[in-house]
Amino acid sequence: MMNSNHIKQLTKKFFDGDTTLEEEQTLYAYFASDDIEPSLMSLRDMFRDLAALHDMAITADISTSTPPPATTTKAKRRSMWTAISTAAAVILLLVIVKSASNWHEEQQLAALYEGSYMIIDGKRIDNLRELKPEIEKSLSEAEKIERLMTADDAAREAELDILNAMSSDEERKRIEMMINE
């Protein structure tokens, strides 16, 4: 087992961005082993992942014909943390925008349907998110009925206009009987 105090110093040095490649290899080897001090276990997965990334980078560098750029470990780490923090910031921004959108929708629902509820299969539902589609469906059906009634009223009005315009009572009664059949 490696000296745990030495490993703790190397991890501090690593997070300060001051480790050499050799020291990082020491950390990767330590955390790849099964003999890790319990106080350092929380770092195990991170160092194993970093070791895998390091191995992939070395494999990628070997497979290319151009030599890798001469960057320091500190610069690489800073670049990595910048990318990670940028990704985290983007994700956080998306979460905030989505939350704000949900909050705005909740406010609109409350303003439109506050106090509404439905009883479906004997169960009272007053959750506005659940009610919204049901209310919209009911409103749509009501609009269809209204359009049909308006069309029926217009037809009935036209029939009455025609009947009232007739001068012969006999003819009006005959046509009225035909309409009512």
Coordinates of C-alpha atoms in Angstrom, one line a residue:
M1 CA 0.0 0.0 0.0
M2 CA 1.3 3.5 -0.9
N3 CA 1.7 6.0 1.9
S4 CA -1.7 7.6 2.4
N5 CA -0.2 10.9 3.5
H6 CA 1.8 11.0 0.3
I7 CA -1.4 10.3 -1.7
K8 CA -3.3 13.0 0.2
Q9 CA -0.5 15.5 -0.6
L10 CA -0.6 14.5 -4.3
T11 CA -4.4 14.9 -4.5
K12 CA -4.1 18.4 -3.0
K13 CA -1.3 19.1 -5.5
F14 CA -3.5 17.7 -8.3
F15 CA -6.4 19.9 -7.4
D16 CA -4.1 22.9 -7.3
G17 CA -3.0 22.0 -10.8
D18 CA 0.7 21.5 -9.8
T19 CA 1.2 17.7 -10.4
T20 CA 3.6 16.3 -12.9
L21 CA 2.6 13.6 -15.3
E22 CA 4.5 11.1 -13.2
E23 CA 2.7 12.2 -10.0
E24 CA -0.7 11.9 -11.8
Q25 CA 0.3 8.4 -12.9
T26 CA 1.0 7.6 -9.2
L27 CA -2.5 8.8 -8.3
Y28 CA -4.1 6.8 -11.2
A29 CA -2.2 3.7 -10.1
Y30 CA -3.2 4.2 -6.4
F31 CA -6.9 4.6 -7.2
A32 CA -6.9 1.7 -9.6
S33 CA -5.8 -0.6 -6.8
D34 CA -8.2 -2.2 -4.4
D35 CA -6.3 -1.0 -1.3
I36 CA -7.6 2.6 -0.9
E37 CA -7.8 4.4 2.4
P38 CA -11.5 4.9 3.3
S39 CA -11.1 8.7 3.6
L40 CA -10.0 8.8 0.0
M41 CA -12.7 6.5 -1.4
S42 CA -14.9 9.4 -2.6
L43 CA -12.1 10.3 -5.1
R44 CA -11.7 6.7 -6.5
D45 CA -14.3 7.0 -9.3
M46 CA -13.1 10.4 -10.4
F47 CA -9.4 9.3 -10.6
R48 CA -10.4 6.0 -12.4
D49 CA -12.3 8.0 -14.9
L50 CA -9.5 10.5 -15.4
A51 CA -7.1 7.6 -15.9
A52 CA -9.3 6.1 -18.6
L53 CA -9.5 9.5 -20.3
H54 CA -5.8 9.8 -20.0
D55 CA -5.3 6.4 -21.6
M56 CA -7.7 7.3 -24.4
A57 CA -5.9 10.5 -25.0
I58 CA -2.6 8.7 -25.2
T59 CA -4.1 6.2 -27.6
A60 CA -5.5 9.0 -29.8
D61 CA -2.1 10.8 -29.7
I62 CA -0.3 7.6 -30.8
S63 CA -2.7 7.1 -33.7
T64 CA -2.2 10.6 -35.1
S65 CA 0.9 11.4 -37.1
T66 CA 1.2 14.9 -35.6
P67 CA 2.8 15.3 -32.2
P68 CA 0.6 16.4 -29.4
P69 CA 0.7 20.1 -28.6
A70 CA 3.1 21.0 -25.8
T71 CA 0.7 22.1 -23.1
T72 CA 1.2 21.9 -19.4
T73 CA -0.8 19.6 -17.1
K74 CA -2.1 22.7 -15.4
A75 CA -3.4 24.2 -18.7
K76 CA -5.0 20.9 -19.7
R77 CA -6.7 20.6 -16.3
R78 CA -7.9 24.2 -16.5
S79 CA -9.2 23.6 -20.0
M80 CA -11.0 20.5 -18.8
W81 CA -12.6 22.3 -15.8
T82 CA -13.6 25.2 -18.1
A83 CA -15.4 22.8 -20.4
I84 CA -17.0 21.0 -17.5
S85 CA -18.1 24.3 -15.8
T86 CA -19.4 25.6 -19.2
A87 CA -21.5 22.4 -19.7
A88 CA -22.8 22.7 -16.1
A89 CA -23.7 26.3 -16.6
V90 CA -25.6 25.5 -19.8
I91 CA -27.5 22.7 -18.1
L92 CA -28.3 24.9 -15.1
L93 CA -29.5 27.6 -17.5
L94 CA -31.8 25.1 -19.3
V95 CA -33.1 23.9 -16.0
I96 CA -33.9 27.5 -14.9
V97 CA -35.6 28.3 -18.2
K98 CA -37.7 25.1 -18.0
S99 CA -38.6 25.9 -14.4
A100 CA -39.6 29.4 -15.3
S101 CA -41.7 28.1 -18.2
N102 CA -43.4 25.6 -15.9
W103 CA -44.0 28.3 -13.3
H104 CA -45.5 30.6 -15.9
E105 CA -47.7 27.8 -17.2
E106 CA -48.9 27.1 -13.6
Q107 CA -49.8 30.7 -13.2
Q108 CA -51.8 30.8 -16.4
L109 CA -53.6 27.6 -15.5
A110 CA -54.4 29.0 -12.0
A111 CA -55.7 32.2 -13.5
L112 CA -57.9 30.4 -16.0
Y113 CA -59.1 27.4 -14.1
E114 CA -58.7 28.3 -10.4
G115 CA -61.3 26.4 -8.3
S116 CA -62.1 24.0 -11.1
Y117 CA -62.5 20.3 -10.4
M118 CA -63.9 17.2 -12.1
I119 CA -65.3 14.0 -10.8
I120 CA -64.1 11.1 -12.9
D121 CA -65.0 7.5 -11.9
G122 CA -66.1 8.8 -8.5
K123 CA -62.7 10.5 -7.8
R124 CA -62.4 14.3 -7.4
I125 CA -59.6 15.7 -9.5
D126 CA -58.5 19.3 -8.9
N127 CA -54.9 19.1 -10.2
L128 CA -54.9 21.8 -12.9
R129 CA -52.4 19.9 -15.0
E130 CA -54.7 16.9 -15.1
L131 CA -57.8 19.1 -15.6
K132 CA -56.5 21.2 -18.4
P133 CA -56.8 18.6 -21.2
E134 CA -60.3 17.6 -20.0
I135 CA -61.4 21.2 -19.8
E136 CA -60.1 21.9 -23.3
K137 CA -61.8 18.8 -24.6
S138 CA -65.1 20.0 -23.0
L139 CA -64.7 23.5 -24.5
S140 CA -64.0 22.0 -27.9
E141 CA -67.2 19.9 -27.7
A142 CA -69.2 22.9 -26.6
E143 CA -68.0 24.9 -29.6
K144 CA -69.0 22.1 -32.0
I145 CA -72.5 22.0 -30.4
E146 CA -72.7 25.8 -30.7
R147 CA -71.8 25.7 -34.4
L148 CA -74.4 23.0 -35.0
M149 CA -77.0 24.9 -33.1
T150 CA -76.2 28.1 -35.0
A151 CA -76.4 26.2 -38.3
D152 CA -79.8 24.7 -37.3
D153 CA -81.1 28.2 -36.1
A154 CA -80.0 29.7 -39.5
A155 CA -81.8 26.9 -41.4
R156 CA -84.9 27.3 -39.2
E157 CA -84.9 31.1 -39.7
A158 CA -84.6 30.6 -43.5
E159 CA -87.6 28.2 -43.4
L160 CA -89.6 30.7 -41.5
D161 CA -88.7 33.5 -43.9
I162 CA -89.9 31.4 -46.8
L163 CA -93.1 30.4 -45.1
N164 CA -93.9 34.0 -44.0
A165 CA -93.3 35.3 -47.5
M166 CA -95.9 33.0 -49.0
S167 CA -99.2 34.6 -49.7
S168 CA -101.3 31.4 -49.8
D169 CA -102.2 29.9 -46.4
E170 CA -102.9 26.6 -48.0
E171 CA -99.5 26.5 -49.7
R172 CA -97.8 27.6 -46.5
K173 CA -99.4 24.7 -44.5
R174 CA -98.5 22.2 -47.1
I175 CA -94.8 23.2 -47.2
E176 CA -94.7 23.5 -43.4
M177 CA -95.9 19.9 -43.1
M178 CA -93.2 18.8 -45.6
I179 CA -90.5 20.6 -43.5
N180 CA -91.7 19.0 -40.3
E181 CA -91.7 15.5 -41.6

